[in-house]
mmCIF file of C-alpha atoms in Angstrom:
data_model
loop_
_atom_site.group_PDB
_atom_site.id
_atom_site.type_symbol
_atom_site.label_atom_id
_atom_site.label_comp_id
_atom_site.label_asym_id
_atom_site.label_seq_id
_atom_site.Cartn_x
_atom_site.Cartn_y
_atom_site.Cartn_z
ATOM 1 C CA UNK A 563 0.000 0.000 0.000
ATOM 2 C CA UNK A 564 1.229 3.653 0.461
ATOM 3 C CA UNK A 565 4.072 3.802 2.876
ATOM 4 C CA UNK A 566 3.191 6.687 5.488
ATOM 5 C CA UNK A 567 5.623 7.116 8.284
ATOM 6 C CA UNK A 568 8.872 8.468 9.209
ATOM 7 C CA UNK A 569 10.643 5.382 7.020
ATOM 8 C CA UNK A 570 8.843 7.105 4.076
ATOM 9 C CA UNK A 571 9.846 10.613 4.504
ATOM 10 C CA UNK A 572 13.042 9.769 5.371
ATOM 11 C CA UNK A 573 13.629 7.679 1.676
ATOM 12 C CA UNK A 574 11.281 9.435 -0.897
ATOM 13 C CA UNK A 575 13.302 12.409 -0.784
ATOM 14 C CA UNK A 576 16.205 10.013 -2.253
ATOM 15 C CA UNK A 577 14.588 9.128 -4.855
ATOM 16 C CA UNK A 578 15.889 11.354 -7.743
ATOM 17 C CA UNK A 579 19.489 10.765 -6.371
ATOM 18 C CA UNK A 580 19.385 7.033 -7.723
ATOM 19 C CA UNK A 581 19.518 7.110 -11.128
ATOM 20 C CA UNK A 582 22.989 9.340 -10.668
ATOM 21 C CA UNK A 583 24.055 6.993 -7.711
ATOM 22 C CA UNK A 584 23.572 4.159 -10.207
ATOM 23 C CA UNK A 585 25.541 5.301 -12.781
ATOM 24 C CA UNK A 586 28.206 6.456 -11.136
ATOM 25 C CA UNK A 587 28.540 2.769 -9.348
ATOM 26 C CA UNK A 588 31.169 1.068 -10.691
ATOM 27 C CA UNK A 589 30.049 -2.306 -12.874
ATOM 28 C CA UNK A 590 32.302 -4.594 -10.570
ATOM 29 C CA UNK A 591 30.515 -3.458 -7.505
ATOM 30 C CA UNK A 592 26.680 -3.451 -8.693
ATOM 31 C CA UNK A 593 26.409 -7.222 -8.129
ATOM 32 C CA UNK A 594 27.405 -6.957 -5.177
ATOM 33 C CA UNK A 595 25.138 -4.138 -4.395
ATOM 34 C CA UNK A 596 22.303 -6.523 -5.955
ATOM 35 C CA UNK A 597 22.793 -9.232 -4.194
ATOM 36 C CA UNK A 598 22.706 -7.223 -1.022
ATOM 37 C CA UNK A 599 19.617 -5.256 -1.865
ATOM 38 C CA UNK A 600 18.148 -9.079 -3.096
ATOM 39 C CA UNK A 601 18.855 -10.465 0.729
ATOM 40 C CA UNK A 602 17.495 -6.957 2.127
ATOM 41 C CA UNK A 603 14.375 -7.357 0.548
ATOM 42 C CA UNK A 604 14.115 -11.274 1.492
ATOM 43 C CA UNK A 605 14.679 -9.836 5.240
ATOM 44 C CA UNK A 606 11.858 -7.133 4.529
ATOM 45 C CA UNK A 607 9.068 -9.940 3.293
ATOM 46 C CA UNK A 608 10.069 -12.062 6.040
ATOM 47 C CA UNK A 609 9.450 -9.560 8.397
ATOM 48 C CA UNK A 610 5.920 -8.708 7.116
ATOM 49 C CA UNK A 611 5.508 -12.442 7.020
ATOM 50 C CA UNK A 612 6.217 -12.789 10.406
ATOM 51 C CA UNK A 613 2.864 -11.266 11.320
ATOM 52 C CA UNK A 614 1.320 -14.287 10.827
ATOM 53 C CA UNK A 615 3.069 -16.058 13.572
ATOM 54 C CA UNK A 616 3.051 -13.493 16.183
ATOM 55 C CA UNK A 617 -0.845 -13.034 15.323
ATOM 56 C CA UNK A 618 -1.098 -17.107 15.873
ATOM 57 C CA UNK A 619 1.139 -17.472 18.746
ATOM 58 C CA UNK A 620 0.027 -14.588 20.762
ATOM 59 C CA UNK A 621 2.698 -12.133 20.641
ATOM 60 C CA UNK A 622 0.829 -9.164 20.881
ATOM 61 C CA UNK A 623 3.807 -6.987 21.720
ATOM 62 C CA UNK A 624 4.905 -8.162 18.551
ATOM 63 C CA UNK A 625 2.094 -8.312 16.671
ATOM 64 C CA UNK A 626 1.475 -4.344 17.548
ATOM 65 C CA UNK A 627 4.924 -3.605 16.993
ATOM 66 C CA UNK A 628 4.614 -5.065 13.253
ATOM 67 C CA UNK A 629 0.991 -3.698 12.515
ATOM 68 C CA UNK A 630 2.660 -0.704 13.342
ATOM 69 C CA UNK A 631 5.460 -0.801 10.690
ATOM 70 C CA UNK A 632 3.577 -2.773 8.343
ATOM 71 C CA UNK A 633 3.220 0.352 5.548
ATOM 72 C CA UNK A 634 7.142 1.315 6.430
ATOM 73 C CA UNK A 635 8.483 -2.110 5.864
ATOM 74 C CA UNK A 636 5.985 -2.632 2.499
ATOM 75 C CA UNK A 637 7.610 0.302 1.413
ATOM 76 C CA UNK A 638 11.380 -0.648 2.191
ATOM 77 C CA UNK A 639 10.322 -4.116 0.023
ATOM 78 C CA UNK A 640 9.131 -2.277 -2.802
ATOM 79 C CA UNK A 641 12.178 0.304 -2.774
ATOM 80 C CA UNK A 642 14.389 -2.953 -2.157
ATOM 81 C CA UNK A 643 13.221 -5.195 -5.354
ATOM 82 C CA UNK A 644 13.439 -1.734 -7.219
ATOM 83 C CA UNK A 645 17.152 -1.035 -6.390
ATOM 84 C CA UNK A 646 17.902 -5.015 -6.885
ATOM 85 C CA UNK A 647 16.433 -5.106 -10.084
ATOM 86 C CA UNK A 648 17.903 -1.820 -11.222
ATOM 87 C CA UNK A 649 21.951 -2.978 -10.245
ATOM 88 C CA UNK A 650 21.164 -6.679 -11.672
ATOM 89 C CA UNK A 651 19.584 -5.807 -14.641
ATOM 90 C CA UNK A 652 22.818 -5.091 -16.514
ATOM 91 C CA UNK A 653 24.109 -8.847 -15.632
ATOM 92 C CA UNK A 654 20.583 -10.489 -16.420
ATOM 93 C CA UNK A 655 21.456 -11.683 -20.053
ATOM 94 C CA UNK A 656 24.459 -13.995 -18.339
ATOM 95 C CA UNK A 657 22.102 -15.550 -16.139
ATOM 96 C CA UNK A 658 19.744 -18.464 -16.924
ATOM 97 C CA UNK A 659 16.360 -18.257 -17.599
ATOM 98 C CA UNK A 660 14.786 -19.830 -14.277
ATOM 99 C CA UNK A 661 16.744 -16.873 -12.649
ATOM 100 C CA UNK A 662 15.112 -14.125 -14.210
ATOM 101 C CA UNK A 663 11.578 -15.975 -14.012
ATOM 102 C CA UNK A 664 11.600 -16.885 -10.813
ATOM 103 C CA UNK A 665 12.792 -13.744 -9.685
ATOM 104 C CA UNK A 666 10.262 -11.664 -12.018
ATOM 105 C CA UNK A 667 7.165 -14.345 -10.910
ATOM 106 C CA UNK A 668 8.034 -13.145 -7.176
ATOM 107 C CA UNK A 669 7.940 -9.142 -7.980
ATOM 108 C CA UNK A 670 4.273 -10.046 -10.179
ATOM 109 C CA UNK A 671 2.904 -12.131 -7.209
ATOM 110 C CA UNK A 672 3.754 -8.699 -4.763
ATOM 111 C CA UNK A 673 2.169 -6.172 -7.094
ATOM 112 C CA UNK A 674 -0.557 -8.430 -7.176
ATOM 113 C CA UNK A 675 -1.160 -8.817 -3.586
ATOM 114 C CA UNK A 676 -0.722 -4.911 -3.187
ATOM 115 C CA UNK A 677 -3.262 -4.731 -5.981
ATOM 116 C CA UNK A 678 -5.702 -7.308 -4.229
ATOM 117 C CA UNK A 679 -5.094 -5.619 -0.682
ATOM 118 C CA UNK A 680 -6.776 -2.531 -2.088
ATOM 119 C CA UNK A 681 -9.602 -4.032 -4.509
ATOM 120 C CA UNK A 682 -11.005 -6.728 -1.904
ATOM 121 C CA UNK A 683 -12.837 -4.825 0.893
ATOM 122 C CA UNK A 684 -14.616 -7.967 2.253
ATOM 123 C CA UNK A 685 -11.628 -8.766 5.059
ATOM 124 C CA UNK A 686 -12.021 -12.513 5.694
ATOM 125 C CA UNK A 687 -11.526 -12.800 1.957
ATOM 126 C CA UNK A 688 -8.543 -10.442 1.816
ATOM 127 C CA UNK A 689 -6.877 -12.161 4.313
ATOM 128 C CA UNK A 690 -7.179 -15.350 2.291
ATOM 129 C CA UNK A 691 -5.721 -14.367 -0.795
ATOM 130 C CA UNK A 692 -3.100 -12.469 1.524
ATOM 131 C CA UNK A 693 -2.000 -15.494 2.849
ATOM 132 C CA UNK A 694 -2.009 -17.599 -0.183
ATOM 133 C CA UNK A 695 -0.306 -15.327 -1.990
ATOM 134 C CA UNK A 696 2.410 -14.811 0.764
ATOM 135 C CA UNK A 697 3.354 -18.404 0.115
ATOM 136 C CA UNK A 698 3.343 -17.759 -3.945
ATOM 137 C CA UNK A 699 6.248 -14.836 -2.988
ATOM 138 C CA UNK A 700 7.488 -17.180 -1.017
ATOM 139 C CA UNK A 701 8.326 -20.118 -3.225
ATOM 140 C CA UNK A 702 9.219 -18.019 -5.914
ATOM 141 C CA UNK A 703 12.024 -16.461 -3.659
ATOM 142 C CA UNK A 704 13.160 -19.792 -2.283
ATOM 143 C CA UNK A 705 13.775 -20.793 -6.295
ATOM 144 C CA UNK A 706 14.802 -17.510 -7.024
ATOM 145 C CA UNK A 707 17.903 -17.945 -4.676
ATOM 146 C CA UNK A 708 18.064 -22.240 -5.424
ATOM 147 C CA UNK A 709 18.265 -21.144 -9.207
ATOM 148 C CA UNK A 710 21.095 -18.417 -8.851
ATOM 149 C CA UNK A 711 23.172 -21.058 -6.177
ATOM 150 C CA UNK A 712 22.670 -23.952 -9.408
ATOM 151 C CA UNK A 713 23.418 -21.203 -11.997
ATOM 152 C CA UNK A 714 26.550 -20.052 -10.308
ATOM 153 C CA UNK A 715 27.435 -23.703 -9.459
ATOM 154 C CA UNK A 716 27.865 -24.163 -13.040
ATOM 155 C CA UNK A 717 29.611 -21.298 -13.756
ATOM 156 C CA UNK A 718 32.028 -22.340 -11.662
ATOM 157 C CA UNK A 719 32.052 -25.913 -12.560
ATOM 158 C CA UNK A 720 32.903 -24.421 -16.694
ATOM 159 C CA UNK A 721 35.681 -22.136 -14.942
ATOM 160 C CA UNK A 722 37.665 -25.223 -13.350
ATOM 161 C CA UNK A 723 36.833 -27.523 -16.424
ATOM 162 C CA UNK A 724 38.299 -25.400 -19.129
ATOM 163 C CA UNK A 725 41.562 -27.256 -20.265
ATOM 164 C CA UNK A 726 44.154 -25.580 -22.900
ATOM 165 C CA UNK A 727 46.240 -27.020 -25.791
ATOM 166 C CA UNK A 728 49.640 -25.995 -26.668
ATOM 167 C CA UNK A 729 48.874 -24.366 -30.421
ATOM 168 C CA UNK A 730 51.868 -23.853 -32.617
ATOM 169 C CA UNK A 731 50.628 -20.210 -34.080
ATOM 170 C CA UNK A 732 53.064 -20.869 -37.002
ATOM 171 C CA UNK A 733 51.274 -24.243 -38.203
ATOM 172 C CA UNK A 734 47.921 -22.150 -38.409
ATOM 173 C CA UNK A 735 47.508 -21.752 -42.568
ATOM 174 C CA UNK A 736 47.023 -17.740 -42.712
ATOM 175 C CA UNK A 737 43.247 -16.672 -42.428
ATOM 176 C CA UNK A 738 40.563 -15.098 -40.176
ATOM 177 C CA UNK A 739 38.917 -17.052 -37.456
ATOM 178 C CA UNK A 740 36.105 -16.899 -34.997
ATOM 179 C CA UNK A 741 36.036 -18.716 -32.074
ATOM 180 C CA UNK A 742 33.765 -18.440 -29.022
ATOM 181 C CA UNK A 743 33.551 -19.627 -25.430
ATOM 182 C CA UNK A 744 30.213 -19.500 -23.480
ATOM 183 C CA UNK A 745 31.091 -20.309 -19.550
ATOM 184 C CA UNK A 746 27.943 -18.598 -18.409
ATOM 185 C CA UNK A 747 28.581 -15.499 -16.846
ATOM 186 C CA UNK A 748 31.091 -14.969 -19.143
ATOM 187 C CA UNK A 749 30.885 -14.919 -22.980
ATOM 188 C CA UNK A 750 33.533 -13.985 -25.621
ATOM 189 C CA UNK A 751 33.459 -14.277 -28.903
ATOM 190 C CA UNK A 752 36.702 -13.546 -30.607
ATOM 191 C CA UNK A 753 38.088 -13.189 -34.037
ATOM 192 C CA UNK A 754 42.031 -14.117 -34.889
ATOM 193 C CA UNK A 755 43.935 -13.404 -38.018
ATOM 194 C CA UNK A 756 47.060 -14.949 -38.700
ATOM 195 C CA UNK A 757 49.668 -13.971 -41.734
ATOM 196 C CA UNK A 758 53.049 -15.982 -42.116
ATOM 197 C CA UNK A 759 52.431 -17.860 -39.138
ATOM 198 C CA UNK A 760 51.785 -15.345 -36.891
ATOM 199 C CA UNK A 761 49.193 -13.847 -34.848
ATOM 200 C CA UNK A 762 48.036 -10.496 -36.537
ATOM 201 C CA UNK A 763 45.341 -9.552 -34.530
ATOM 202 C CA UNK A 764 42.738 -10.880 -31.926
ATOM 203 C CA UNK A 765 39.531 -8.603 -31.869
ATOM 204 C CA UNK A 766 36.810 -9.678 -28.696
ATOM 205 C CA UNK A 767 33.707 -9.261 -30.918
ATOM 206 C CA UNK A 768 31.836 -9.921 -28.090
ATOM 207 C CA UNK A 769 32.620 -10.046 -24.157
ATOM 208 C CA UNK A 770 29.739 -10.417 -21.823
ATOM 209 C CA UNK A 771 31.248 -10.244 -17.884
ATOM 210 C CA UNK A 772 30.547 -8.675 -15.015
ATOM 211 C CA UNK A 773 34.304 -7.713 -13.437
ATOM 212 C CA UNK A 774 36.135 -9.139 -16.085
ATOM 213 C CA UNK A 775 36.895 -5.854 -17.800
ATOM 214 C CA UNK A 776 40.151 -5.522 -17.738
ATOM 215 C CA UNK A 777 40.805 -8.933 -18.879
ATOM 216 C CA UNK A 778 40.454 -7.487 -22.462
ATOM 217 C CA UNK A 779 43.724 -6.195 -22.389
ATOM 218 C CA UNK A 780 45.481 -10.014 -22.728
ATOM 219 C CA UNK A 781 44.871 -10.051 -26.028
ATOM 220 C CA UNK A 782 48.167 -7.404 -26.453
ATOM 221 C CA UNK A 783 50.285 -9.968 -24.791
ATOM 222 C CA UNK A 784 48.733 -12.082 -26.947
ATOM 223 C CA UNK A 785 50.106 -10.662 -29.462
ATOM 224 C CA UNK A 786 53.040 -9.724 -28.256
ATOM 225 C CA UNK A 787 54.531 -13.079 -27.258
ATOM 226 C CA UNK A 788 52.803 -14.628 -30.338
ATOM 227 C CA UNK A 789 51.168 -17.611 -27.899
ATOM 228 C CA UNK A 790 47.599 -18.330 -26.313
ATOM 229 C CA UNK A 791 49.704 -19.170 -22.805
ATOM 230 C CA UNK A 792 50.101 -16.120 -21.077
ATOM 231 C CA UNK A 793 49.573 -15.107 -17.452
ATOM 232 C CA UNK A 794 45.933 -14.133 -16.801
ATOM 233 C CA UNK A 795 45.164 -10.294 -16.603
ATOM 234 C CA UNK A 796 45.232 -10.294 -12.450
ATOM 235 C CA UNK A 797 41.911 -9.485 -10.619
ATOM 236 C CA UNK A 798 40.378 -10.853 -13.904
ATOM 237 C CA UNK A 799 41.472 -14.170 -14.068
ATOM 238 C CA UNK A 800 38.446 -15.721 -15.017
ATOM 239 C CA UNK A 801 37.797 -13.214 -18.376
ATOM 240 C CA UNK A 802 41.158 -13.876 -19.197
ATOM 241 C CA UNK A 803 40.691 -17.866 -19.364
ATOM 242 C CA UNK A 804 37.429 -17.149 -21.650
ATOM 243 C CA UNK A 805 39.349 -14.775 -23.607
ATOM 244 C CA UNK A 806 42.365 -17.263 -24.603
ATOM 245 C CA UNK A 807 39.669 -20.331 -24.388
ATOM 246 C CA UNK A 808 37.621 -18.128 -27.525
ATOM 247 C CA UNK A 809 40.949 -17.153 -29.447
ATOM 248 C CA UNK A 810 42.248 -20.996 -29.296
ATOM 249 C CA UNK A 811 38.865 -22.021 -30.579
ATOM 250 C CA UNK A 812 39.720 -19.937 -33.522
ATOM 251 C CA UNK A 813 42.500 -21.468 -33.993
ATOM 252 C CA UNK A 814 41.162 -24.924 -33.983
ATOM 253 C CA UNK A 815 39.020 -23.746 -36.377
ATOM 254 C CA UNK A 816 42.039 -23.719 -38.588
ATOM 255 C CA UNK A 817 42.380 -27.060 -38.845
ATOM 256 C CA UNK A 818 38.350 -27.659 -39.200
ATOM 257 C CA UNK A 819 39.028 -25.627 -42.752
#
């Protein structure tokens, strides 16, 4: 509903600021940020959940001290899924597709209860779709965060999988080549000339990441030490293993030709 309160004087002022405050965040740090602001509003809906149990058990103390804060911490939920959404949505294309629906099936199922709150006046039967769908939000945040732990599982798993091959660069018949490697939250798609046996170029067509940045910059050492095998750019390690696993792809395709 609308938030009325000191909570919601306090934070609608702020409102403007966060477009700027976005931007200005730096890409390494806004998953971060949205996985914080993803656990914040968890901790918001499981504090307006907990009504229920201080309403059964007889914790009026409780129970007051919730009904109280009710609008204030309805408010904080909506400004937290905002926020989360806003510093994840650059990073959604990397993540699989039970992420994003879970996660957008839990924000439908709140708007609808807000919208169900206000349109049902009988109160027995508000109550019942209330509850019902409290446990809809619920389950749909439970595989929210059970779909993100299995997505980033396998992300991981990809990372410690990838194995390299020693390429000769001056067997490689002179050419252009495109190569890609998909490890999940990191994508590159690269493409490799070689003339008289040597590397000419490496262009990153494509490099989906999230802190992997600076890793673009192997390619130059690359190029420089004519091999695939060079140290990984450091706080991008990761990037830097897609990045060489993409060029030496290319390569391979070579020999496919």
């Amino acid at each position: 509903g609308v938030v009325r309160g000191p909570f919601s004087r306090n934070l609608f002022p702020l409102l403007p600021a966060w477009p700027f405050m976005l931007t200005a965040c730096h890409l390494k740090r806004r998953y971060v940020m949205g996985i914080i602001l993803g656990f914040v509003s968890l901790f918001f809906f499981l504090l307006l959940s907990a009504k229920a149990l201080t309403k059964r058990l007889h914790f009026h103390k409780a129970d007051n001290m919730l009904m109280r804060a009710h609008k204030a911490f309805s408010g904080l939920l909506f400004l937290g899924c905002f926020m989360h959404i806003l510093f994840v949505f650059p990073v959604l294309k990397n993540r699989n597709v039970s992420v994003m629906v879970s996660g957008l099936a839990a924000v439908l199922s709140m708007f609808l209860l807000t919208a169900l709150c206000h349109m049902i006046k009988d109160a027995p039967r508000k109550m019942q779709w209330h509850r019902i769908l409290d446990m809809v939000m619920l389950l749909c945040l439970l595989l929210h965060i059970l779909f993100y732990y299995a997505d980033f599982r396998a992300y991981k798993q990809k990372i410690e999988d990838m194995v390299f091959t020693d390429i000769r660069v001056e067997t490689i018949a002179d050419g252009i080549y495109e190569g890609e490697y998909d490890a999940g939250y990191i994508y590159v798609r690269a493409e490799v000339e070689v003339r008289g046996g040597k590397l000419v170029s490496i262009t990153l067509l494509e490099h989906r990441n999230e802190r992997g940045k600076d890793a673009e910059r192997i390619t130059d050492d690359m190029l420089e030490r004519q091999e695939i095998g060079v140290d990984a750019v450091s706080g991008a390690t990761n990037s830097s293993n897609v990045i060489k696993k993409a060029v030496e792809n290319a390569l391979f395709r070579s020999f496919a030709g």
